[in-house]
């Protein structure tokens, strides 16, 4: 019986990309794997869609670099339901199902967590971007799917470019729910802080900043990641966010920024496969490994 399987995807199961560069997913998982093995645990690393592995032969599976699930959501959902009957999931199935759709932001808002102003558009809606802009008086916004990652189908909209995005919006809303948020200028000017927590307690943080003339902070789009020392208020905000979850997640990443009114706001709560930047904080991998040892 294997103690823990670290889950990745078909791309990040490899060490190098096509240009010979070490993939971050591989590197992050390798650091954690070493930490788990140092605790005496038997560990295997597999792509979540591996057809040959018997998932009942591991005590637990740990979601890490499964960074393709939002592109293969239906397939992933079926696999997730099946595997949850065979072994323990970390984080839990209940947590994953809640966190996988950005409607969770409304649950947190109802519990007092400040989020960015957000408008949700139901799957199958026949509204247009022009109608949404006229109804809510928008100027500059960001449009994105409710189930997404790595800025998939994330667009910066202005009145002058609405028409060129109407077709893609019409196609997307036919198949999935979408959300529209006022553009947050501080994310471009300062960046977005990512706070990592284990068992609800703050561990470390990074600041993600976009490259010039880009609004997406992900490294896929040229964004930079640097070590960040958050303020006591930011740490308290992150820990309070975790307290509002229905159950305590083993690991979490709380992404925050200062909104257009200067208030700390929640951008995302990542409880499924967040990048945890062990390559910048290798000791944090040992901390998580010690927690996972009890599983």
PDB file of C-alpha atoms in Angstrom:
ATOM      1  CA  UNK A   1       0.000   0.000   0.000  1.00  0.00           C
ATOM      2  CA  UNK A   2       1.380   3.386  -1.042  1.00  0.00           C
ATOM      3  CA  UNK A   3       1.034   6.140   1.549  1.00  0.00           C
ATOM      4  CA  UNK A   4       0.506   9.097  -0.787  1.00  0.00           C
ATOM      5  CA  UNK A   5       0.211   9.613  -4.529  1.00  0.00           C
ATOM      6  CA  UNK A   6       1.114  13.126  -5.674  1.00  0.00           C
ATOM      7  CA  UNK A   7      -1.202  14.016  -8.545  1.00  0.00           C
ATOM      8  CA  UNK A   8       0.016  15.837 -11.625  1.00  0.00           C
ATOM      9  CA  UNK A   9      -1.063  15.975 -15.274  1.00  0.00           C
ATOM     10  CA  UNK A  10       0.291  14.581 -18.524  1.00  0.00           C
ATOM     11  CA  UNK A  11       2.452  17.633 -19.186  1.00  0.00           C
ATOM     12  CA  UNK A  12       4.000  18.018 -15.745  1.00  0.00           C
ATOM     13  CA  UNK A  13       4.715  14.324 -15.282  1.00  0.00           C
ATOM     14  CA  UNK A  14       7.771  15.148 -17.410  1.00  0.00           C
ATOM     15  CA  UNK A  15      10.805  16.942 -16.000  1.00  0.00           C
ATOM     16  CA  UNK A  16      11.477  19.161 -19.008  1.00  0.00           C
ATOM     17  CA  UNK A  17       9.423  21.103 -21.511  1.00  0.00           C
ATOM     18  CA  UNK A  18      10.066  20.960 -25.245  1.00  0.00           C
ATOM     19  CA  UNK A  19      12.807  23.582 -24.867  1.00  0.00           C
ATOM     20  CA  UNK A  20      14.681  21.615 -22.219  1.00  0.00           C
ATOM     21  CA  UNK A  21      13.568  23.833 -19.323  1.00  0.00           C
ATOM     22  CA  UNK A  22      12.590  22.183 -16.028  1.00  0.00           C
ATOM     23  CA  UNK A  23       8.837  22.412 -15.573  1.00  0.00           C
ATOM     24  CA  UNK A  24       7.702  24.179 -12.403  1.00  0.00           C
ATOM     25  CA  UNK A  25       5.105  21.505 -11.727  1.00  0.00           C
ATOM     26  CA  UNK A  26       7.756  18.806 -11.784  1.00  0.00           C
ATOM     27  CA  UNK A  27      10.129  20.828  -9.610  1.00  0.00           C
ATOM     28  CA  UNK A  28       7.488  21.714  -7.026  1.00  0.00           C
ATOM     29  CA  UNK A  29       6.308  18.131  -6.749  1.00  0.00           C
ATOM     30  CA  UNK A  30       9.869  16.793  -6.528  1.00  0.00           C
ATOM     31  CA  UNK A  31      10.603  19.047  -3.538  1.00  0.00           C
ATOM     32  CA  UNK A  32       7.425  17.907  -1.784  1.00  0.00           C
ATOM     33  CA  UNK A  33       8.074  14.251  -2.645  1.00  0.00           C
ATOM     34  CA  UNK A  34      11.505  14.480  -1.011  1.00  0.00           C
ATOM     35  CA  UNK A  35       9.930  16.021   2.088  1.00  0.00           C
ATOM     36  CA  UNK A  36       7.327  13.284   2.342  1.00  0.00           C
ATOM     37  CA  UNK A  37       9.928  10.550   1.891  1.00  0.00           C
ATOM     38  CA  UNK A  38      12.050  12.166   4.626  1.00  0.00           C
ATOM     39  CA  UNK A  39       9.081  11.552   6.935  1.00  0.00           C
ATOM     40  CA  UNK A  40       9.215   7.858   6.088  1.00  0.00           C
ATOM     41  CA  UNK A  41       6.240   7.861   3.721  1.00  0.00           C
ATOM     42  CA  UNK A  42       6.079   5.851   0.524  1.00  0.00           C
ATOM     43  CA  UNK A  43       5.262   8.209  -2.339  1.00  0.00           C
ATOM     44  CA  UNK A  44       4.434   7.886  -6.005  1.00  0.00           C
ATOM     45  CA  UNK A  45       3.790  10.654  -8.505  1.00  0.00           C
ATOM     46  CA  UNK A  46       1.199  10.044 -11.218  1.00  0.00           C
ATOM     47  CA  UNK A  47      -0.928  11.883 -13.734  1.00  0.00           C
ATOM     48  CA  UNK A  48      -4.524  11.959 -12.476  1.00  0.00           C
ATOM     49  CA  UNK A  49      -5.749  10.331 -15.694  1.00  0.00           C
ATOM     50  CA  UNK A  50      -3.352   7.369 -15.513  1.00  0.00           C
ATOM     51  CA  UNK A  51      -5.491   4.470 -16.814  1.00  0.00           C
ATOM     52  CA  UNK A  52      -3.313   1.699 -15.399  1.00  0.00           C
ATOM     53  CA  UNK A  53      -3.074   2.611 -11.723  1.00  0.00           C
ATOM     54  CA  UNK A  54      -5.353   1.059  -9.108  1.00  0.00           C
ATOM     55  CA  UNK A  55      -6.270   4.053  -6.958  1.00  0.00           C
ATOM     56  CA  UNK A  56      -7.421   1.801  -4.123  1.00  0.00           C
ATOM     57  CA  UNK A  57      -3.773   0.828  -3.547  1.00  0.00           C
ATOM     58  CA  UNK A  58      -2.887   4.210  -2.026  1.00  0.00           C
ATOM     59  CA  UNK A  59      -3.970   5.575   1.345  1.00  0.00           C
ATOM     60  CA  UNK A  60      -4.394   9.103  -0.007  1.00  0.00           C
ATOM     61  CA  UNK A  61      -3.987  11.214  -3.113  1.00  0.00           C
ATOM     62  CA  UNK A  62      -2.670  14.752  -2.954  1.00  0.00           C
ATOM     63  CA  UNK A  63      -3.752  17.192  -5.671  1.00  0.00           C
ATOM     64  CA  UNK A  64      -0.779  19.209  -6.827  1.00  0.00           C
ATOM     65  CA  UNK A  65       0.076  20.020 -10.450  1.00  0.00           C
ATOM     66  CA  UNK A  66      -3.202  18.841 -12.015  1.00  0.00           C
ATOM     67  CA  UNK A  67      -3.181  21.956 -14.169  1.00  0.00           C
ATOM     68  CA  UNK A  68      -5.254  20.673 -17.067  1.00  0.00           C
ATOM     69  CA  UNK A  69      -8.481  19.755 -15.245  1.00  0.00           C
ATOM     70  CA  UNK A  70     -10.300  22.960 -16.289  1.00  0.00           C
ATOM     71  CA  UNK A  71      -9.634  22.106 -19.944  1.00  0.00           C
ATOM     72  CA  UNK A  72     -11.001  18.573 -19.433  1.00  0.00           C
ATOM     73  CA  UNK A  73     -13.609  19.354 -16.820  1.00  0.00           C
ATOM     74  CA  UNK A  74     -16.221  16.718 -17.700  1.00  0.00           C
ATOM     75  CA  UNK A  75     -13.619  13.950 -17.829  1.00  0.00           C
ATOM     76  CA  UNK A  76     -12.035  15.169 -14.612  1.00  0.00           C
ATOM     77  CA  UNK A  77     -15.388  15.329 -12.815  1.00  0.00           C
ATOM     78  CA  UNK A  78     -16.187  11.705 -13.658  1.00  0.00           C
ATOM     79  CA  UNK A  79     -12.731  10.585 -12.549  1.00  0.00           C
ATOM     80  CA  UNK A  80     -12.995  12.616  -9.339  1.00  0.00           C
ATOM     81  CA  UNK A  81     -16.318  11.032  -8.401  1.00  0.00           C
ATOM     82  CA  UNK A  82     -14.955   7.548  -9.024  1.00  0.00           C
ATOM     83  CA  UNK A  83     -11.621   7.980  -7.257  1.00  0.00           C
ATOM     84  CA  UNK A  84     -13.264   9.489  -4.175  1.00  0.00           C
ATOM     85  CA  UNK A  85     -14.851   6.087  -3.538  1.00  0.00           C
ATOM     86  CA  UNK A  86     -11.460   4.352  -3.593  1.00  0.00           C
ATOM     87  CA  UNK A  87      -9.124   6.464  -1.465  1.00  0.00           C
ATOM     88  CA  UNK A  88      -8.793   9.617   0.639  1.00  0.00           C
ATOM     89  CA  UNK A  89      -8.556  12.939  -1.172  1.00  0.00           C
ATOM     90  CA  UNK A  90      -6.413  15.845   0.068  1.00  0.00           C
ATOM     91  CA  UNK A  91      -8.096  18.318   0.077  1.00  0.00           C
ATOM     92  CA  UNK A  92     -11.431  16.533   0.487  1.00  0.00           C
ATOM     93  CA  UNK A  93     -14.013  15.892  -2.214  1.00  0.00           C
ATOM     94  CA  UNK A  94     -16.436  18.266  -0.486  1.00  0.00           C
ATOM     95  CA  UNK A  95     -13.839  21.034  -0.464  1.00  0.00           C
ATOM     96  CA  UNK A  96     -12.896  20.447  -4.099  1.00  0.00           C
ATOM     97  CA  UNK A  97     -16.505  20.433  -5.317  1.00  0.00           C
ATOM     98  CA  UNK A  98     -17.174  23.689  -3.473  1.00  0.00           C
ATOM     99  CA  UNK A  99     -13.979  25.424  -4.582  1.00  0.00           C
ATOM    100  CA  UNK A 100     -14.003  24.313  -8.201  1.00  0.00           C
ATOM    101  CA  UNK A 101     -16.640  26.897  -9.187  1.00  0.00           C
ATOM    102  CA  UNK A 102     -16.070  30.594  -8.480  1.00  0.00           C
ATOM    103  CA  UNK A 103     -19.596  30.946  -7.109  1.00  0.00           C
ATOM    104  CA  UNK A 104     -17.874  30.026  -3.816  1.00  0.00           C
ATOM    105  CA  UNK A 105     -16.929  33.706  -3.654  1.00  0.00           C
ATOM    106  CA  UNK A 106     -20.564  34.522  -2.881  1.00  0.00           C
ATOM    107  CA  UNK A 107     -20.531  32.071   0.045  1.00  0.00           C
ATOM    108  CA  UNK A 108     -17.469  33.786   1.483  1.00  0.00           C
ATOM    109  CA  UNK A 109     -18.967  37.222   0.917  1.00  0.00           C
ATOM    110  CA  UNK A 110     -22.048  36.146   2.876  1.00  0.00           C
ATOM    111  CA  UNK A 111     -19.724  35.259   5.770  1.00  0.00           C
ATOM    112  CA  UNK A 112     -18.092  38.688   5.779  1.00  0.00           C
ATOM    113  CA  UNK A 113     -15.071  38.177   3.504  1.00  0.00           C
ATOM    114  CA  UNK A 114     -14.551  41.167   1.227  1.00  0.00           C
ATOM    115  CA  UNK A 115     -14.372  40.154  -2.426  1.00  0.00           C
ATOM    116  CA  UNK A 116     -14.085  42.133  -5.625  1.00  0.00           C
ATOM    117  CA  UNK A 117     -17.398  43.320  -7.021  1.00  0.00           C
ATOM    118  CA  UNK A 118     -18.576  40.343  -9.083  1.00  0.00           C
ATOM    119  CA  UNK A 119     -21.462  39.611 -11.433  1.00  0.00           C
ATOM    120  CA  UNK A 120     -22.287  36.034 -12.412  1.00  0.00           C
ATOM    121  CA  UNK A 121     -23.903  35.150 -15.740  1.00  0.00           C
ATOM    122  CA  UNK A 122     -25.759  31.839 -15.932  1.00  0.00           C
ATOM    123  CA  UNK A 123     -24.902  29.202 -18.487  1.00  0.00           C
ATOM    124  CA  UNK A 124     -27.282  29.501 -21.422  1.00  0.00           C
ATOM    125  CA  UNK A 125     -27.995  33.195 -20.888  1.00  0.00           C
ATOM    126  CA  UNK A 126     -28.878  35.123 -24.031  1.00  0.00           C
ATOM    127  CA  UNK A 127     -27.603  38.460 -22.744  1.00  0.00           C
ATOM    128  CA  UNK A 128     -24.830  40.288 -24.565  1.00  0.00           C
ATOM    129  CA  UNK A 129     -21.800  42.138 -23.275  1.00  0.00           C
ATOM    130  CA  UNK A 130     -23.299  45.407 -24.495  1.00  0.00           C
ATOM    131  CA  UNK A 131     -26.473  44.718 -22.497  1.00  0.00           C
ATOM    132  CA  UNK A 132     -24.445  43.920 -19.375  1.00  0.00           C
ATOM    133  CA  UNK A 133     -22.464  47.126 -19.764  1.00  0.00           C
ATOM    134  CA  UNK A 134     -25.631  49.167 -20.206  1.00  0.00           C
ATOM    135  CA  UNK A 135     -27.349  47.524 -17.222  1.00  0.00           C
ATOM    136  CA  UNK A 136     -24.506  47.883 -14.730  1.00  0.00           C
ATOM    137  CA  UNK A 137     -22.768  50.991 -16.058  1.00  0.00           C
ATOM    138  CA  UNK A 138     -19.433  49.252 -16.519  1.00  0.00           C
ATOM    139  CA  UNK A 139     -16.358  50.881 -17.969  1.00  0.00           C
ATOM    140  CA  UNK A 140     -13.400  48.505 -17.803  1.00  0.00           C
ATOM    141  CA  UNK A 141     -13.934  44.889 -16.703  1.00  0.00           C
ATOM    142  CA  UNK A 142     -12.465  41.396 -16.682  1.00  0.00           C
ATOM    143  CA  UNK A 143     -14.497  38.496 -18.060  1.00  0.00           C
ATOM    144  CA  UNK A 144     -13.685  34.895 -17.122  1.00  0.00           C
ATOM    145  CA  UNK A 145     -15.321  31.474 -16.727  1.00  0.00           C
ATOM    146  CA  UNK A 146     -16.575  30.308 -13.323  1.00  0.00           C
ATOM    147  CA  UNK A 147     -14.505  27.135 -13.703  1.00  0.00           C
ATOM    148  CA  UNK A 148     -11.042  28.075 -14.855  1.00  0.00           C
ATOM    149  CA  UNK A 149      -7.357  28.394 -14.173  1.00  0.00           C
ATOM    150  CA  UNK A 150      -4.196  29.847 -15.713  1.00  0.00           C
ATOM    151  CA  UNK A 151      -6.329  32.756 -17.008  1.00  0.00           C
ATOM    152  CA  UNK A 152      -8.244  30.484 -19.428  1.00  0.00           C
ATOM    153  CA  UNK A 153     -10.594  32.647 -21.496  1.00  0.00           C
ATOM    154  CA  UNK A 154      -9.860  35.702 -19.364  1.00  0.00           C
ATOM    155  CA  UNK A 155     -10.412  38.970 -21.218  1.00  0.00           C
ATOM    156  CA  UNK A 156      -9.947  42.642 -20.397  1.00  0.00           C
ATOM    157  CA  UNK A 157     -12.977  44.480 -21.743  1.00  0.00           C
ATOM    158  CA  UNK A 158     -13.603  48.139 -22.523  1.00  0.00           C
ATOM    159  CA  UNK A 159     -16.519  49.784 -24.332  1.00  0.00           C
ATOM    160  CA  UNK A 160     -14.374  50.117 -27.447  1.00  0.00           C
ATOM    161  CA  UNK A 161     -13.508  46.393 -27.672  1.00  0.00           C
ATOM    162  CA  UNK A 162     -16.831  44.841 -26.642  1.00  0.00           C
ATOM    163  CA  UNK A 163     -17.927  44.046 -30.172  1.00  0.00           C
ATOM    164  CA  UNK A 164     -14.839  41.978 -30.936  1.00  0.00           C
ATOM    165  CA  UNK A 165     -15.515  39.841 -27.826  1.00  0.00           C
ATOM    166  CA  UNK A 166     -19.250  39.318 -28.331  1.00  0.00           C
ATOM    167  CA  UNK A 167     -18.768  36.184 -30.445  1.00  0.00           C
ATOM    168  CA  UNK A 168     -16.467  34.406 -27.992  1.00  0.00           C
ATOM    169  CA  UNK A 169     -18.726  35.397 -25.086  1.00  0.00           C
ATOM    170  CA  UNK A 170     -21.764  33.992 -26.895  1.00  0.00           C
ATOM    171  CA  UNK A 171     -19.922  30.738 -27.522  1.00  0.00           C
ATOM    172  CA  UNK A 172     -18.647  30.438 -23.940  1.00  0.00           C
ATOM    173  CA  UNK A 173     -21.910  31.275 -22.174  1.00  0.00           C
ATOM    174  CA  UNK A 174     -23.660  28.588 -24.201  1.00  0.00           C
ATOM    175  CA  UNK A 175     -21.549  25.950 -22.441  1.00  0.00           C
ATOM    176  CA  UNK A 176     -20.534  27.408 -19.062  1.00  0.00           C
ATOM    177  CA  UNK A 177     -21.304  30.108 -16.501  1.00  0.00           C
ATOM    178  CA  UNK A 178     -19.197  33.258 -16.661  1.00  0.00           C
ATOM    179  CA  UNK A 179     -18.348  36.119 -14.334  1.00  0.00           C
ATOM    180  CA  UNK A 180     -17.680  39.794 -14.896  1.00  0.00           C
ATOM    181  CA  UNK A 181     -15.688  41.993 -12.503  1.00  0.00           C
ATOM    182  CA  UNK A 182     -14.668  45.653 -12.613  1.00  0.00           C
ATOM    183  CA  UNK A 183     -11.023  45.889 -13.622  1.00  0.00           C
ATOM    184  CA  UNK A 184      -8.808  46.112 -10.530  1.00  0.00           C
ATOM    185  CA  UNK A 185      -6.034  48.610 -11.214  1.00  0.00           C
ATOM    186  CA  UNK A 186      -3.935  47.800  -8.147  1.00  0.00           C
ATOM    187  CA  UNK A 187      -3.257  44.312  -9.485  1.00  0.00           C
ATOM    188  CA  UNK A 188      -1.478  45.915 -12.441  1.00  0.00           C
ATOM    189  CA  UNK A 189       0.155  48.707 -10.439  1.00  0.00           C
ATOM    190  CA  UNK A 190       1.288  46.669  -7.405  1.00  0.00           C
ATOM    191  CA  UNK A 191       0.490  43.008  -7.997  1.00  0.00           C
ATOM    192  CA  UNK A 192      -1.466  40.211  -6.383  1.00  0.00           C
ATOM    193  CA  UNK A 193      -0.242  38.617  -3.152  1.00  0.00           C
ATOM    194  CA  UNK A 194      -0.565  34.868  -2.768  1.00  0.00           C
ATOM    195  CA  UNK A 195      -0.704  33.696   0.845  1.00  0.00           C
ATOM    196  CA  UNK A 196      -0.031  30.003   1.546  1.00  0.00           C
ATOM    197  CA  UNK A 197      -1.596  28.416   4.619  1.00  0.00           C
ATOM    198  CA  UNK A 198      -1.372  24.935   6.125  1.00  0.00           C
ATOM    199  CA  UNK A 199      -4.170  23.812   8.453  1.00  0.00           C
ATOM    200  CA  UNK A 200      -5.417  27.389   8.438  1.00  0.00           C
ATOM    201  CA  UNK A 201      -2.151  28.965   9.611  1.00  0.00           C
ATOM    202  CA  UNK A 202      -0.068  31.322   7.486  1.00  0.00           C
ATOM    203  CA  UNK A 203       3.168  29.858   6.144  1.00  0.00           C
ATOM    204  CA  UNK A 204       4.608  32.133   3.446  1.00  0.00           C
ATOM    205  CA  UNK A 205       3.673  34.480   0.622  1.00  0.00           C
ATOM    206  CA  UNK A 206       4.724  35.665  -2.814  1.00  0.00           C
ATOM    207  CA  UNK A 207       3.832  38.685  -4.906  1.00  0.00           C
ATOM    208  CA  UNK A 208       2.798  38.077  -8.499  1.00  0.00           C
ATOM    209  CA  UNK A 209       3.257  40.999 -10.875  1.00  0.00           C
ATOM    210  CA  UNK A 210       2.327  41.347 -14.521  1.00  0.00           C
ATOM    211  CA  UNK A 211       4.806  42.247 -17.234  1.00  0.00           C
ATOM    212  CA  UNK A 212       4.450  45.678 -18.881  1.00  0.00           C
ATOM    213  CA  UNK A 213       1.263  46.115 -20.929  1.00  0.00           C
ATOM    214  CA  UNK A 214      -0.216  42.892 -19.526  1.00  0.00           C
ATOM    215  CA  UNK A 215      -2.908  42.491 -16.863  1.00  0.00           C
ATOM    216  CA  UNK A 216      -2.559  38.753 -16.200  1.00  0.00           C
ATOM    217  CA  UNK A 217      -0.029  38.008 -13.461  1.00  0.00           C
ATOM    218  CA  UNK A 218       0.498  34.320 -14.251  1.00  0.00           C
ATOM    219  CA  UNK A 219       4.002  33.276 -15.299  1.00  0.00           C
ATOM    220  CA  UNK A 220       2.432  31.762 -18.446  1.00  0.00           C
ATOM    221  CA  UNK A 221       1.927  35.366 -19.591  1.00  0.00           C
ATOM    222  CA  UNK A 222       5.311  36.681 -18.509  1.00  0.00           C
ATOM    223  CA  UNK A 223       4.390  37.496 -14.919  1.00  0.00           C
ATOM    224  CA  UNK A 224       7.040  37.586 -12.184  1.00  0.00           C
ATOM    225  CA  UNK A 225       6.960  35.971  -8.724  1.00  0.00           C
ATOM    226  CA  UNK A 226       8.946  37.385  -5.798  1.00  0.00           C
ATOM    227  CA  UNK A 227       9.054  36.641  -2.089  1.00  0.00           C
ATOM    228  CA  UNK A 228       6.588  38.841  -0.225  1.00  0.00           C
ATOM    229  CA  UNK A 229       6.274  39.816   3.425  1.00  0.00           C
ATOM    230  CA  UNK A 230       2.597  40.478   4.069  1.00  0.00           C
ATOM    231  CA  UNK A 231       1.296  42.890   6.663  1.00  0.00           C
ATOM    232  CA  UNK A 232      -0.382  41.622   9.862  1.00  0.00           C
ATOM    233  CA  UNK A 233      -3.696  42.781   8.364  1.00  0.00           C
ATOM    234  CA  UNK A 234      -3.129  40.712   5.221  1.00  0.00           C
ATOM    235  CA  UNK A 235      -2.236  37.610   7.245  1.00  0.00           C
ATOM    236  CA  UNK A 236      -5.317  38.079   9.415  1.00  0.00           C
ATOM    237  CA  UNK A 237      -7.465  38.448   6.290  1.00  0.00           C
ATOM    238  CA  UNK A 238      -6.096  35.204   4.833  1.00  0.00           C
ATOM    239  CA  UNK A 239      -6.579  33.242   8.044  1.00  0.00           C
ATOM    240  CA  UNK A 240     -10.096  34.612   8.491  1.00  0.00           C
ATOM    241  CA  UNK A 241     -10.928  33.518   4.949  1.00  0.00           C
ATOM    242  CA  UNK A 242      -9.930  29.949   5.815  1.00  0.00           C
ATOM    243  CA  UNK A 243     -12.036  30.104   8.980  1.00  0.00           C
ATOM    244  CA  UNK A 244     -15.057  30.691   6.761  1.00  0.00           C
ATOM    245  CA  UNK A 245     -14.621  27.394   4.908  1.00  0.00           C
ATOM    246  CA  UNK A 246     -17.059  24.668   5.942  1.00  0.00           C
ATOM    247  CA  UNK A 247     -14.099  22.434   6.792  1.00  0.00           C
ATOM    248  CA  UNK A 248     -10.430  23.134   7.438  1.00  0.00           C
ATOM    249  CA  UNK A 249      -8.367  22.584   4.269  1.00  0.00           C
ATOM    250  CA  UNK A 250      -4.976  20.934   4.726  1.00  0.00           C
ATOM    251  CA  UNK A 251      -3.410  23.415   2.317  1.00  0.00           C
ATOM    252  CA  UNK A 252      -4.734  26.624   0.835  1.00  0.00           C
ATOM    253  CA  UNK A 253      -3.660  29.637  -1.137  1.00  0.00           C
ATOM    254  CA  UNK A 254      -5.427  32.916  -0.533  1.00  0.00           C
ATOM    255  CA  UNK A 255      -4.867  35.430  -3.332  1.00  0.00           C
ATOM    256  CA  UNK A 256      -5.485  39.022  -2.262  1.00  0.00           C
ATOM    257  CA  UNK A 257      -5.128  42.573  -3.591  1.00  0.00           C
ATOM    258  CA  UNK A 258      -6.206  46.092  -2.743  1.00  0.00           C
ATOM    259  CA  UNK A 259      -9.414  46.867  -4.619  1.00  0.00           C
ATOM    260  CA  UNK A 260     -10.296  50.105  -6.375  1.00  0.00           C
ATOM    261  CA  UNK A 261     -11.435  51.541  -3.034  1.00  0.00           C
ATOM    262  CA  UNK A 262      -8.147  50.614  -1.345  1.00  0.00           C
ATOM    263  CA  UNK A 263      -9.564  47.732   0.718  1.00  0.00           C
ATOM    264  CA  UNK A 264      -7.969  44.289   1.043  1.00  0.00           C
ATOM    265  CA  UNK A 265     -10.051  41.970  -1.122  1.00  0.00           C
ATOM    266  CA  UNK A 266     -10.079  38.292  -2.001  1.00  0.00           C
ATOM    267  CA  UNK A 267      -9.215  37.528  -5.610  1.00  0.00           C
ATOM    268  CA  UNK A 268      -9.259  33.726  -5.371  1.00  0.00           C
ATOM    269  CA  UNK A 269      -9.267  31.015  -2.732  1.00  0.00           C
ATOM    270  CA  UNK A 270      -7.315  28.095  -4.199  1.00  0.00           C
ATOM    271  CA  UNK A 271      -7.955  24.745  -2.499  1.00  0.00           C
ATOM    272  CA  UNK A 272      -7.466  22.251  -5.329  1.00  0.00           C
ATOM    273  CA  UNK A 273      -4.119  22.541  -7.114  1.00  0.00           C
ATOM    274  CA  UNK A 274      -2.548  25.875  -6.179  1.00  0.00           C
ATOM    275  CA  UNK A 275       1.100  26.467  -6.900  1.00  0.00           C
ATOM    276  CA  UNK A 276       2.697  26.704  -3.431  1.00  0.00           C
ATOM    277  CA  UNK A 277       6.197  27.886  -4.439  1.00  0.00           C
ATOM    278  CA  UNK A 278       8.199  25.286  -2.599  1.00  0.00           C
ATOM    279  CA  UNK A 279      11.085  26.225  -4.901  1.00  0.00           C
ATOM    280  CA  UNK A 280      11.232  29.563  -3.061  1.00  0.00           C
ATOM    281  CA  UNK A 281      10.344  28.132   0.361  1.00  0.00           C
ATOM    282  CA  UNK A 282      11.687  24.543   0.481  1.00  0.00           C
ATOM    283  CA  UNK A 283      11.221  24.287   4.258  1.00  0.00           C
ATOM    284  CA  UNK A 284       7.487  24.768   3.737  1.00  0.00           C
ATOM    285  CA  UNK A 285       7.424  21.431   1.907  1.00  0.00           C
ATOM    286  CA  UNK A 286       8.738  19.808   5.089  1.00  0.00           C
ATOM    287  CA  UNK A 287       5.988  21.518   7.082  1.00  0.00           C
ATOM    288  CA  UNK A 288       3.299  20.132   4.791  1.00  0.00           C
ATOM    289  CA  UNK A 289       4.963  16.712   4.822  1.00  0.00           C
ATOM    290  CA  UNK A 290       4.842  16.621   8.631  1.00  0.00           C
ATOM    291  CA  UNK A 291       1.123  17.444   8.534  1.00  0.00           C
ATOM    292  CA  UNK A 292       0.452  14.784   5.891  1.00  0.00           C
ATOM    293  CA  UNK A 293       2.329  12.161   7.889  1.00  0.00           C
ATOM    294  CA  UNK A 294      -0.694  11.796  10.178  1.00  0.00           C
ATOM    295  CA  UNK A 295      -2.842  10.715   7.221  1.00  0.00           C
TER     296      UNK A 295
END
